[in-house]
Coordinates of C-alpha atoms in Angstrom, one line a residue:
Chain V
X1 CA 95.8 20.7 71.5
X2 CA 95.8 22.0 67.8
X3 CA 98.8 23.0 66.1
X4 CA 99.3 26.4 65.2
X5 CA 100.5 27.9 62.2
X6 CA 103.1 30.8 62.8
X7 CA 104.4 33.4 60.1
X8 CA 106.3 31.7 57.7
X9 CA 110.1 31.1 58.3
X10 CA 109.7 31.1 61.8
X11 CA 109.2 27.1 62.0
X12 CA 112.3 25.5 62.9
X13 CA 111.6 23.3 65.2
X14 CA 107.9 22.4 64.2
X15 CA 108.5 22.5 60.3
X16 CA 110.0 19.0 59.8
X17 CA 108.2 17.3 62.0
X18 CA 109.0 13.6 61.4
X19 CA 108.8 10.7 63.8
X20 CA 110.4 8.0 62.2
X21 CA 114.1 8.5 62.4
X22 CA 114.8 7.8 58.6
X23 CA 112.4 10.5 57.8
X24 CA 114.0 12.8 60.3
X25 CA 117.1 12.1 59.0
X26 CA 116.4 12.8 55.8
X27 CA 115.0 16.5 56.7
X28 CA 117.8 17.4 59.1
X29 CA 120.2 15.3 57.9
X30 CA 122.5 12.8 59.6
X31 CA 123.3 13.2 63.6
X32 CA 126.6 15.1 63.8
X33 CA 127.6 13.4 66.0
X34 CA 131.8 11.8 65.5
X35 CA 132.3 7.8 65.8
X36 CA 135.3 9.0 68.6
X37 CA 134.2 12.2 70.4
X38 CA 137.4 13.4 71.6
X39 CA 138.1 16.9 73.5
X40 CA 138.1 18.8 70.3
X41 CA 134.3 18.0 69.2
X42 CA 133.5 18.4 72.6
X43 CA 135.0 22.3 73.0
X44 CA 133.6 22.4 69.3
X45 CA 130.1 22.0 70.3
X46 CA 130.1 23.8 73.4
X47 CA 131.0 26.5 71.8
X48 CA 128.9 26.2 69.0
X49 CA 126.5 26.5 71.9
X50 CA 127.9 29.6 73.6
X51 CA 128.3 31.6 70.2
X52 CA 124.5 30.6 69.2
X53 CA 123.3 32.5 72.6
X54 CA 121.3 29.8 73.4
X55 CA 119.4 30.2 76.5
X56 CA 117.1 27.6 78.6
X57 CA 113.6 27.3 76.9
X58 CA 112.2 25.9 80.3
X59 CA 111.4 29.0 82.2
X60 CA 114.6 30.1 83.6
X61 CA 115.9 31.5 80.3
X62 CA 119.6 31.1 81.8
X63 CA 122.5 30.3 79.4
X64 CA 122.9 27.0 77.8
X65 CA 126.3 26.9 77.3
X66 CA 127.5 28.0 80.8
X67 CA 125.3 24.9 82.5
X68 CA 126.9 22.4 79.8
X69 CA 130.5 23.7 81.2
X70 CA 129.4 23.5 84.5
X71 CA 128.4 20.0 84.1
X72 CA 131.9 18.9 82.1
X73 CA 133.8 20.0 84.6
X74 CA 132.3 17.1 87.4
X75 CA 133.0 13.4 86.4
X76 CA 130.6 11.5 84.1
X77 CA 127.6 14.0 85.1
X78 CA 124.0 12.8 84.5
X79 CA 122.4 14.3 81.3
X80 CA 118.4 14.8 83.0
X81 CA 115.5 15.9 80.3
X82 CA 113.4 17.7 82.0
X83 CA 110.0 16.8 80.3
X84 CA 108.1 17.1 83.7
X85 CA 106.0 20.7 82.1
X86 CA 104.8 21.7 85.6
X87 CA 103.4 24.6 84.4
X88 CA 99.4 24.0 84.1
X89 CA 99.2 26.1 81.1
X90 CA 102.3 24.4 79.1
X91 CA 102.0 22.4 76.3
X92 CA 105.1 22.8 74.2
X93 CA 107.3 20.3 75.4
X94 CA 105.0 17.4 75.0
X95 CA 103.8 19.1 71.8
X96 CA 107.6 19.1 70.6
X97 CA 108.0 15.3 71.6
X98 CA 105.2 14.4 69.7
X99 CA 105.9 16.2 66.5
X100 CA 109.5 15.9 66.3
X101 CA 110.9 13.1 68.8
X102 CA 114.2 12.9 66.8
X103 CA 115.0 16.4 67.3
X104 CA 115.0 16.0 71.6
X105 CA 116.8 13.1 71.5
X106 CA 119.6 14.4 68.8
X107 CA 120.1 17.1 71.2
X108 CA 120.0 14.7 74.0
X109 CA 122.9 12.8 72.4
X110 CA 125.2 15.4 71.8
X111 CA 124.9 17.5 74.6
X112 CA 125.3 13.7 76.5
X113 CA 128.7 13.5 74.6
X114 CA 129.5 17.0 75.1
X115 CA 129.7 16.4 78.8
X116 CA 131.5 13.2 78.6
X117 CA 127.8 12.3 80.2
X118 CA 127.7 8.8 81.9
X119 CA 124.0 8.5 81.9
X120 CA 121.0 10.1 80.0
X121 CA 117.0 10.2 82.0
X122 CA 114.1 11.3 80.4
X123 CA 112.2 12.9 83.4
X124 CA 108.2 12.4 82.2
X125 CA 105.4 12.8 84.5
X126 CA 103.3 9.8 85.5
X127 CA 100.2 11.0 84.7
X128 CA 101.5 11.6 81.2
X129 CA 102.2 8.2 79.7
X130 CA 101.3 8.8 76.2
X131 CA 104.5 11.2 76.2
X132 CA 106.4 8.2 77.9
X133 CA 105.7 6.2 75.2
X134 CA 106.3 8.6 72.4
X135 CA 109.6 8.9 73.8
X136 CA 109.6 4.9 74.2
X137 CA 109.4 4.3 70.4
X138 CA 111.7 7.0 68.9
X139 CA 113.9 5.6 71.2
X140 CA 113.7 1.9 69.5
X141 CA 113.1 3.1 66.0
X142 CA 117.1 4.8 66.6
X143 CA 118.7 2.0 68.9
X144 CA 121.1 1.3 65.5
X145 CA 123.0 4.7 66.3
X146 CA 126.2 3.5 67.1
X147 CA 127.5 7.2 67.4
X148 CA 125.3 7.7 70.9
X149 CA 127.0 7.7 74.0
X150 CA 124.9 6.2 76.0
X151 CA 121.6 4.5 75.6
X152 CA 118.9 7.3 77.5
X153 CA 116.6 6.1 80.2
X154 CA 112.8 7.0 80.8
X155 CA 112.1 8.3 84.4
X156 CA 108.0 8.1 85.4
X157 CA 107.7 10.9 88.1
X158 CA 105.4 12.5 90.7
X159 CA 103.8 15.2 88.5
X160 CA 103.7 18.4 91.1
X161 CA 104.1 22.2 89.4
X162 CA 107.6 22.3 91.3
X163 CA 108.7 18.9 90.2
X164 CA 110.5 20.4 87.3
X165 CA 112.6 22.7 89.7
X166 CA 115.8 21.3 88.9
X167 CA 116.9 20.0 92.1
X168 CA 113.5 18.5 92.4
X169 CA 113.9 16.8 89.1
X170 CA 117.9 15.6 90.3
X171 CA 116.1 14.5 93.7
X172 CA 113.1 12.7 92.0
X173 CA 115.1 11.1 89.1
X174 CA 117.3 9.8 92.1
X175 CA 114.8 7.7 94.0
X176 CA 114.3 10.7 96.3
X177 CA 111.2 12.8 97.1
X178 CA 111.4 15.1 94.6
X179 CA 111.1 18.6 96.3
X180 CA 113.4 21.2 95.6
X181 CA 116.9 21.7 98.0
X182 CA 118.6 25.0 99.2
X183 CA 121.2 25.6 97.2
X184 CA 123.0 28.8 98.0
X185 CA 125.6 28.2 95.5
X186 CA 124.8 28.4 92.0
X187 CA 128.3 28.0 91.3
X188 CA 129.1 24.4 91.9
X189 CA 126.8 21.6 90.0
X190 CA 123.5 20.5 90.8
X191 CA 123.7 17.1 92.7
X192 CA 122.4 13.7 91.6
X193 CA 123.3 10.8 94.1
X194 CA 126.9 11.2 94.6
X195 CA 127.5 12.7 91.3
X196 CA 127.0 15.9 89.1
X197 CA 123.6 16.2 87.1
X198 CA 122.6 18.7 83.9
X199 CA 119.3 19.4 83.3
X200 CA 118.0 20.8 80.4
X201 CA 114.3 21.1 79.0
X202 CA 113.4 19.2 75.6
X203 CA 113.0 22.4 73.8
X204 CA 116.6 23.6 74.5
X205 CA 117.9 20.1 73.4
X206 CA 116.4 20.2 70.1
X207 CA 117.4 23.6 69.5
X208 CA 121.0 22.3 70.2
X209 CA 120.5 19.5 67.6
X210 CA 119.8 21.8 65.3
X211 CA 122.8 24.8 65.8
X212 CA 124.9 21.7 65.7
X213 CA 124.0 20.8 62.3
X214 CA 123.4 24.8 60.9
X215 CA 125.7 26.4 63.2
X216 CA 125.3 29.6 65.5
X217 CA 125.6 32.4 62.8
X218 CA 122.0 30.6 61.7
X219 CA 121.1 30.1 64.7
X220 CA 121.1 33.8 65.6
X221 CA 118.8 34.7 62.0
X222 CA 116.2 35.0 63.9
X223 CA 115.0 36.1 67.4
X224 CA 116.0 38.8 70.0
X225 CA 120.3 39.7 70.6
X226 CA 119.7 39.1 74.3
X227 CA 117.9 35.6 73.7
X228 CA 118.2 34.1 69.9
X229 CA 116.4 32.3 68.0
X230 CA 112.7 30.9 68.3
X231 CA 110.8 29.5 70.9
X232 CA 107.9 27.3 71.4
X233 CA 104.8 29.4 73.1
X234 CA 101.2 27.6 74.4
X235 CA 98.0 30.1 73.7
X236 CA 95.4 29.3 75.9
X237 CA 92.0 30.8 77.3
X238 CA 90.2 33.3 75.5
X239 CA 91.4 32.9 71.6
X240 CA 89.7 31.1 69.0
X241 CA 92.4 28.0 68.5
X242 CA 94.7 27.5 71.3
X243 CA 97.7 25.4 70.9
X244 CA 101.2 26.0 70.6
X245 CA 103.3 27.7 68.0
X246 CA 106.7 28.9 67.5
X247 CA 107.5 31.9 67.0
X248 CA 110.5 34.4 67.0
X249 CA 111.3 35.6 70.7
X250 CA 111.1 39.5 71.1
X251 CA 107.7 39.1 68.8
X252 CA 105.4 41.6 70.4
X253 CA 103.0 39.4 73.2
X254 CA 100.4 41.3 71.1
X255 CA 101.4 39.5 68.1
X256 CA 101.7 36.1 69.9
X257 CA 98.4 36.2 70.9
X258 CA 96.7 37.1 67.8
X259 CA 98.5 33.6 66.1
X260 CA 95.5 31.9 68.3
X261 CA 93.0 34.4 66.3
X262 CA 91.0 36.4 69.6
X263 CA 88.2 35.9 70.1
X264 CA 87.3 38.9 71.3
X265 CA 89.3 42.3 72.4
X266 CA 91.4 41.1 75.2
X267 CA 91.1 42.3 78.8
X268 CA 95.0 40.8 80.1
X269 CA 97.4 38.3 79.1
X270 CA 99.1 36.1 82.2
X271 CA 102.6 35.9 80.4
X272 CA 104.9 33.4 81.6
X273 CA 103.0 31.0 83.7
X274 CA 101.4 30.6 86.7
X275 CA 104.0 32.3 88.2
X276 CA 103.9 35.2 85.3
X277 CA 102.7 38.6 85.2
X278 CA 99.4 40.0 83.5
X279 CA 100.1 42.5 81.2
X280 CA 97.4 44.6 79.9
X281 CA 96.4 48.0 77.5
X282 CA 99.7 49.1 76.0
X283 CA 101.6 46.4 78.1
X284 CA 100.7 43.9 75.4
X285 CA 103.2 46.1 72.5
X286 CA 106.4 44.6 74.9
X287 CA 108.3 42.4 73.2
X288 CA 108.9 39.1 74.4
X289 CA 112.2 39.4 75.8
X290 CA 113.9 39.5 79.2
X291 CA 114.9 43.3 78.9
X292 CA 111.7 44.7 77.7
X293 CA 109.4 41.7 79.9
X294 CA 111.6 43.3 83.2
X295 CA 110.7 47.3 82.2
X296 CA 107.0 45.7 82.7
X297 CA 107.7 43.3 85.8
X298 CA 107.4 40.5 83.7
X299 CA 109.4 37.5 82.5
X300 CA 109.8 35.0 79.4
X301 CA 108.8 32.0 81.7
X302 CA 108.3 29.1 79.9
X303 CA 106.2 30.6 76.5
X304 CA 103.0 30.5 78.7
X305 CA 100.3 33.0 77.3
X306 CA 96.2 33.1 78.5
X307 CA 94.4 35.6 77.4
X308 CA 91.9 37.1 79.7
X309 CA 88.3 37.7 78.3
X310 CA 86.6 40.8 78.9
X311 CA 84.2 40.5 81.0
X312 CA 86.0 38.2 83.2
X313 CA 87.1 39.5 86.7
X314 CA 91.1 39.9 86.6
X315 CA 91.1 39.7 90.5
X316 CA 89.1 36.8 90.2
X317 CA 90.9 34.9 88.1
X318 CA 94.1 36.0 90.1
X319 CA 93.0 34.6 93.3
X320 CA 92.7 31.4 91.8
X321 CA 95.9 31.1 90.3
X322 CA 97.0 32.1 93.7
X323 CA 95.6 29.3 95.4
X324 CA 96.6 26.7 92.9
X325 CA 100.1 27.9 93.9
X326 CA 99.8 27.9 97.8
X327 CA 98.4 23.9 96.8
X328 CA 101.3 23.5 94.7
X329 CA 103.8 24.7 97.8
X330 CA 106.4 21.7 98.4
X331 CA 105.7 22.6 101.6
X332 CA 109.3 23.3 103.3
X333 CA 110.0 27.1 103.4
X334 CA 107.5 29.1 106.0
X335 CA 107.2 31.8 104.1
X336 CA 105.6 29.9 101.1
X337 CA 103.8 27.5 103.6
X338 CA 102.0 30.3 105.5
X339 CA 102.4 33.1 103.0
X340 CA 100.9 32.1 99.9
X341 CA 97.6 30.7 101.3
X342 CA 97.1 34.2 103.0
X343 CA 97.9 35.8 100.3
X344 CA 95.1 34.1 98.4
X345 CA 92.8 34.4 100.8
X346 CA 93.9 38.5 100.6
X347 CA 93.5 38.1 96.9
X348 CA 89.6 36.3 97.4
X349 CA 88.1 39.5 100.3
X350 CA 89.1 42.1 97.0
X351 CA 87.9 39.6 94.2
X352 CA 84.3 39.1 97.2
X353 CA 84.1 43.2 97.6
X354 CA 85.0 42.4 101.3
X355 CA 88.7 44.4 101.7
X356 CA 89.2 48.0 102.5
X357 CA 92.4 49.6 101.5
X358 CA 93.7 47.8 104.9
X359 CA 93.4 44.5 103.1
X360 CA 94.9 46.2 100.2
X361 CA 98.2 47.1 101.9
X362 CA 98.8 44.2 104.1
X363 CA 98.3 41.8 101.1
X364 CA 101.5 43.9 99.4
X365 CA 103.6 43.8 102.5
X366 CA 102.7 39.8 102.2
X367 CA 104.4 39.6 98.7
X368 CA 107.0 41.9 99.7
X369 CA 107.4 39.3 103.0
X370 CA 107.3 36.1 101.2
X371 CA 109.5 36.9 97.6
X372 CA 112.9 35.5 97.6
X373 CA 112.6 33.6 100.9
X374 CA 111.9 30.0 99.7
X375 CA 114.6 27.6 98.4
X376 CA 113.1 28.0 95.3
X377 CA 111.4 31.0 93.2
X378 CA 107.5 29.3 94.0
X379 CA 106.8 32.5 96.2
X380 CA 108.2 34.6 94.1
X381 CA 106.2 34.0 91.1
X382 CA 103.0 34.3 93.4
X383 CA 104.4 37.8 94.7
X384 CA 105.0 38.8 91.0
X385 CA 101.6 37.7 90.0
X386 CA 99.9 39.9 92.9
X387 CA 102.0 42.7 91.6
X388 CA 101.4 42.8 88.1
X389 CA 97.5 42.5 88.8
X390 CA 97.7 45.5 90.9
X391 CA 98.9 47.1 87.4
X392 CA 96.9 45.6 85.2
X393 CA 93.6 45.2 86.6
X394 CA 94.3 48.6 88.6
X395 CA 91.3 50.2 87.3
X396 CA 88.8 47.7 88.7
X397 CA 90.7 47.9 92.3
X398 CA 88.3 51.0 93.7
X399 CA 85.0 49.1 92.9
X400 CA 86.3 46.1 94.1
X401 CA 87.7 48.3 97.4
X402 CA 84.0 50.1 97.7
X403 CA 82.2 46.3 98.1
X404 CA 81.1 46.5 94.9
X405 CA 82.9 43.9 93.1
X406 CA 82.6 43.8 88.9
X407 CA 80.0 41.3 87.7
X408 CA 82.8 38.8 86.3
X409 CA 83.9 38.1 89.8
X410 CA 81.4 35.6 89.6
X411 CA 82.3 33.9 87.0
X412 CA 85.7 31.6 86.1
X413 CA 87.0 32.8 83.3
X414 CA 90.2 30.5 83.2
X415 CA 87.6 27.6 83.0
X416 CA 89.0 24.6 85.7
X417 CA 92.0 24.8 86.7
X418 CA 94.1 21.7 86.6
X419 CA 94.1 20.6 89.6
X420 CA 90.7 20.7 91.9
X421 CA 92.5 20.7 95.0
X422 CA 92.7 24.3 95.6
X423 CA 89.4 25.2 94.3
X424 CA 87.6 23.3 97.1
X425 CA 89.4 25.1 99.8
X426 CA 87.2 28.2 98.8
X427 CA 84.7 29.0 100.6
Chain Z
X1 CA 131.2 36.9 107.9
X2 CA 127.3 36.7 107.5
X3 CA 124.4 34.6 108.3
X4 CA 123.2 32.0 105.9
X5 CA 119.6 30.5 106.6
X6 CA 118.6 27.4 105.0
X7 CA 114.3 28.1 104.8
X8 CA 113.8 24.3 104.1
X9 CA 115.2 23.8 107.7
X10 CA 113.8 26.5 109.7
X11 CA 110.3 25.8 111.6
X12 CA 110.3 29.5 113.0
X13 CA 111.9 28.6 116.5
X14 CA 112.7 32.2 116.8
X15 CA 115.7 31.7 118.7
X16 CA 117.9 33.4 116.5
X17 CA 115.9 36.6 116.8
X18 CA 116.0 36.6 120.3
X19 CA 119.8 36.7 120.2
X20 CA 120.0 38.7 117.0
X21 CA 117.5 41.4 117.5
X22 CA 119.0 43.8 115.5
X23 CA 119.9 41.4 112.4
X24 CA 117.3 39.3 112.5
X25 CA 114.0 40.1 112.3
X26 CA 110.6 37.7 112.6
X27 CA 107.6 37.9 109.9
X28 CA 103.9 37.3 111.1
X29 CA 104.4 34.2 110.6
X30 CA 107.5 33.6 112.7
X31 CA 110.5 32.9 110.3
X32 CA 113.4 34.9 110.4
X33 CA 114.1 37.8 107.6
X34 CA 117.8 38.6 108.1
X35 CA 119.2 42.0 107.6
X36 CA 121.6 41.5 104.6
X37 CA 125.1 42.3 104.4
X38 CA 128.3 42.0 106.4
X39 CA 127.5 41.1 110.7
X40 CA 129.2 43.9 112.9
X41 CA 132.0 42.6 114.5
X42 CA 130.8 42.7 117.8
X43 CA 127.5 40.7 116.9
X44 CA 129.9 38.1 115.2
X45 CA 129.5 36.2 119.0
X46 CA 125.9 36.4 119.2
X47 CA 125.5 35.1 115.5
X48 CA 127.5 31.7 116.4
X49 CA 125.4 31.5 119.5
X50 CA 122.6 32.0 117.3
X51 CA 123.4 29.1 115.1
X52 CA 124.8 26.8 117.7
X53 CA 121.2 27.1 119.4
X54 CA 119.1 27.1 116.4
X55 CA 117.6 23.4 116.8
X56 CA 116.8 22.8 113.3
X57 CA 120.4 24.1 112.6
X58 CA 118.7 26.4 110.1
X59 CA 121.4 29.2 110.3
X60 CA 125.0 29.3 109.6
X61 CA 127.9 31.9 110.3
X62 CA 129.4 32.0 106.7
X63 CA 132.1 34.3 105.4

């Protein structure tokens, strides 16, 4: 993954990038973290927070400072860092650990001491031990801080795309299979063992570390009202350099993509994820912020962009996306179980040249069936995918419809997706 | 008072529709789809049934 360059000024996170702790420290200056963190640093923080408008960089976009509060309220809560990057597409957070370690853990540490937190896990996938031991060595090269409230621990999970649901993560991080739990009250905190758990992605931590040292006024330079400040994006498929960058959020997805330098004119953008929409034409002007994302039935997800070549088949491509997510089903909720699968399969007779209109509408009635019925947002984002292809690849729907398919429905323009599995239930 | 279904818990019995027929609904594939909103009051008797019988105990009566 190459690092990308973004217009100047916007690098906040990526500019200093230092792993050894003295040369972090002597960018960013010294942890501001108290010797005695009393009540009053605590409330000062948190509100810090609030006042900054921070808002979750891990695909949920909810406030930062409302979870912290949440999480103070329980007894000595469970700080969880949420490095599990589910999404295939994602890079950002394992980028950001690489390039600036110090900055995650900072933010770890005070938002640990914020809470009155009585343990800290960094939640890293299994398969990805390279960003275990990343995380391993800042960790030593900082074990002097006398300042931090409690030393963090590393977490090796099952890598899954719903692992980093948050009561996944609390279940997985617990010794439990890590799948996510019905939780019809948002209200009370998330549960770890018999406890309380937090769990925030790396991105938001190190923003955190950084309005604590520059304040929120700073903080709030940059970016759009309704979300401030920058974010970390991955650029992937057809641009010249993918990689990720940061850039300022409500920056036109237009503008994002062009950072990777297209290759070519392109045919859609899948924004968000896996679980995103494909925006296409003058869809790609929208600013990348909740508001403006929603007016196009989009969302920020977790600074996922692939840009869709040309000549590629968009229901194509869509159908595959589809059945990497009916794979990727925990496997609980009926509705995801038996809903996403036929809605791939749906998705595959249009991408073949094999539905009628009949095909057309039951697949619809099938996202409209299956969205909002799991524990967690999984068939949702698959239900929002089918929807925003119907929009953006609308114009290819009446070939497809009349059995004769465009020529890119043989091809696969996303290249292999991440995991086989799905791609040798096709027929 | 509503009903409350836990979708990690249902396997699509079905019983609850077959009490409920007018709140509860089934999809093709056989899992409920509750009407939303307040029960009526007199299908506040049938709804506990419901979820007494319900042998996942998928569905609650919650206010």
């Amino acid at each position: 993954m190459t690092v990308l360059q973004a217009r100047p000024g916007t690098a906040r996170l990526t500019r200093r990038g230092a792993t050894a702790y003295a040369d972090h420290t002597a960018a960013h200056g010294p942890l501001p973290l108290p010797d005695r963190v009393g009540p009053a640093w605590q409330q000062w923080l948190l509100s810090a927070v609030e006042r900054s408008g921070l808002t979750g960089r891990g695909g949920a976009g909810f406030p930062s400072a409302t979870k912290m509060r949440l999480a103070a309220s329980a007894a000595g809560p469970v700080l969880l860092v949420n490095a599990m990057e589910g999404e295939p597409a994602s890079s950002k957070d394992h980028y950001l650990l690489a390039v600036a370690p110090h900055l995650v853990l900072d933010g770890a540490d005070l938002v640990a001491a914020a809470i009155g937190a009585s343990r800290v896990i960094f939640c890293i996938p299994n398969d990805r031990r390279s960003a275990a031991a990343m995380v391993a060595a800042a960790l030593a090269d900082r074990r002097e801080l006398a300042a931090a409230p409690c030393q963090p621990e590393l977490a090796l999970l099952e890598p899954r795309f719903v692992a980093g649901e948050e009561s996944a993560l609390a279940a997985a991080a617990a010794g439990k299979l890590g799948i996510p739990s019905f939780r019809p009250d948002k209200g009370v905190p998330l549960r770890f063992g018999r406890g309380a758990a937090l769990v925030h992605n790396p991105e938001t931590l190190a923003h955190t570390a950084l309005i604590a040292r520059r304040g929120p006024e700073w903080f709030r330079q940059l970016g759009a009202d309704e979300v401030p400040g920058t974010c970390l994006v991955t650029i992937s498929g057809a641009v010249a350099r993918p990689g990720v960058a940061e850039v300022e959020t409500g920056t036109p997805v237009r503008a994002i993509i062009d950072i990777a330098g297209t290759c070519d004119a392109v045919q859609a953008v899948l924004v968000g994820g896996y679980g995103g929409s494909w925006l296409g034409g003058n869809s790609l002007d929208v600013p990348y912020a909740p508001t403006p994302l929603r007016a196009c039935g989009a969302v920020m997800g977790a600074g996922v962009f692939i840009a869709l070549a040309p000549r590629a088949c968009g229901w194509r491509e869509t159908e595959r996306v589809a059945r990497f997510l009916a794979a990727e089903s925990a496997g609980q909720c009926g509705p995801c179980v038996f809903g996403l699968p036929a809605i791939a399969a749906d998705l595959g007779l249009i991408a073949d040249g094999r539905a009628d209109r009949e095909v057309l509408d039951r697949l619809l009635a099938r996202c409209d069936q299956v969205a909002g019925r799991g524990a967690c947002r999984h068939p949702d984002g698959a239900a929002r995918l089918v929807r925003s292809a119907l929009v953006a690849f609308g114009a290819d729907l009446r070939s497809h419809l009349s059995g004769a398919p465009c020529p890119g429905s043989r091809l696969l323009a996303l290249g292999t997706l991440p995991n086989a599995r799905h791609e040798a239930s096709r027929s | 008072m509503k009903l409350l279904l836990d979708p990690t818990k249902c396997d699509g019995f079905g019983f609850c529709a077959e009490l409920l027929g007018d709140v509860v609904a089934l999809d093709e594939w056989g899992f409920p789809v509750l009407a939303g909103g307040n029960l009526p009051a007199e299908r506040l008797r049938a709804a506990r049934q419901a979820a007494k019988m319900c042998p996942r105990r998928a569905i609650q009566v919650v206010p």
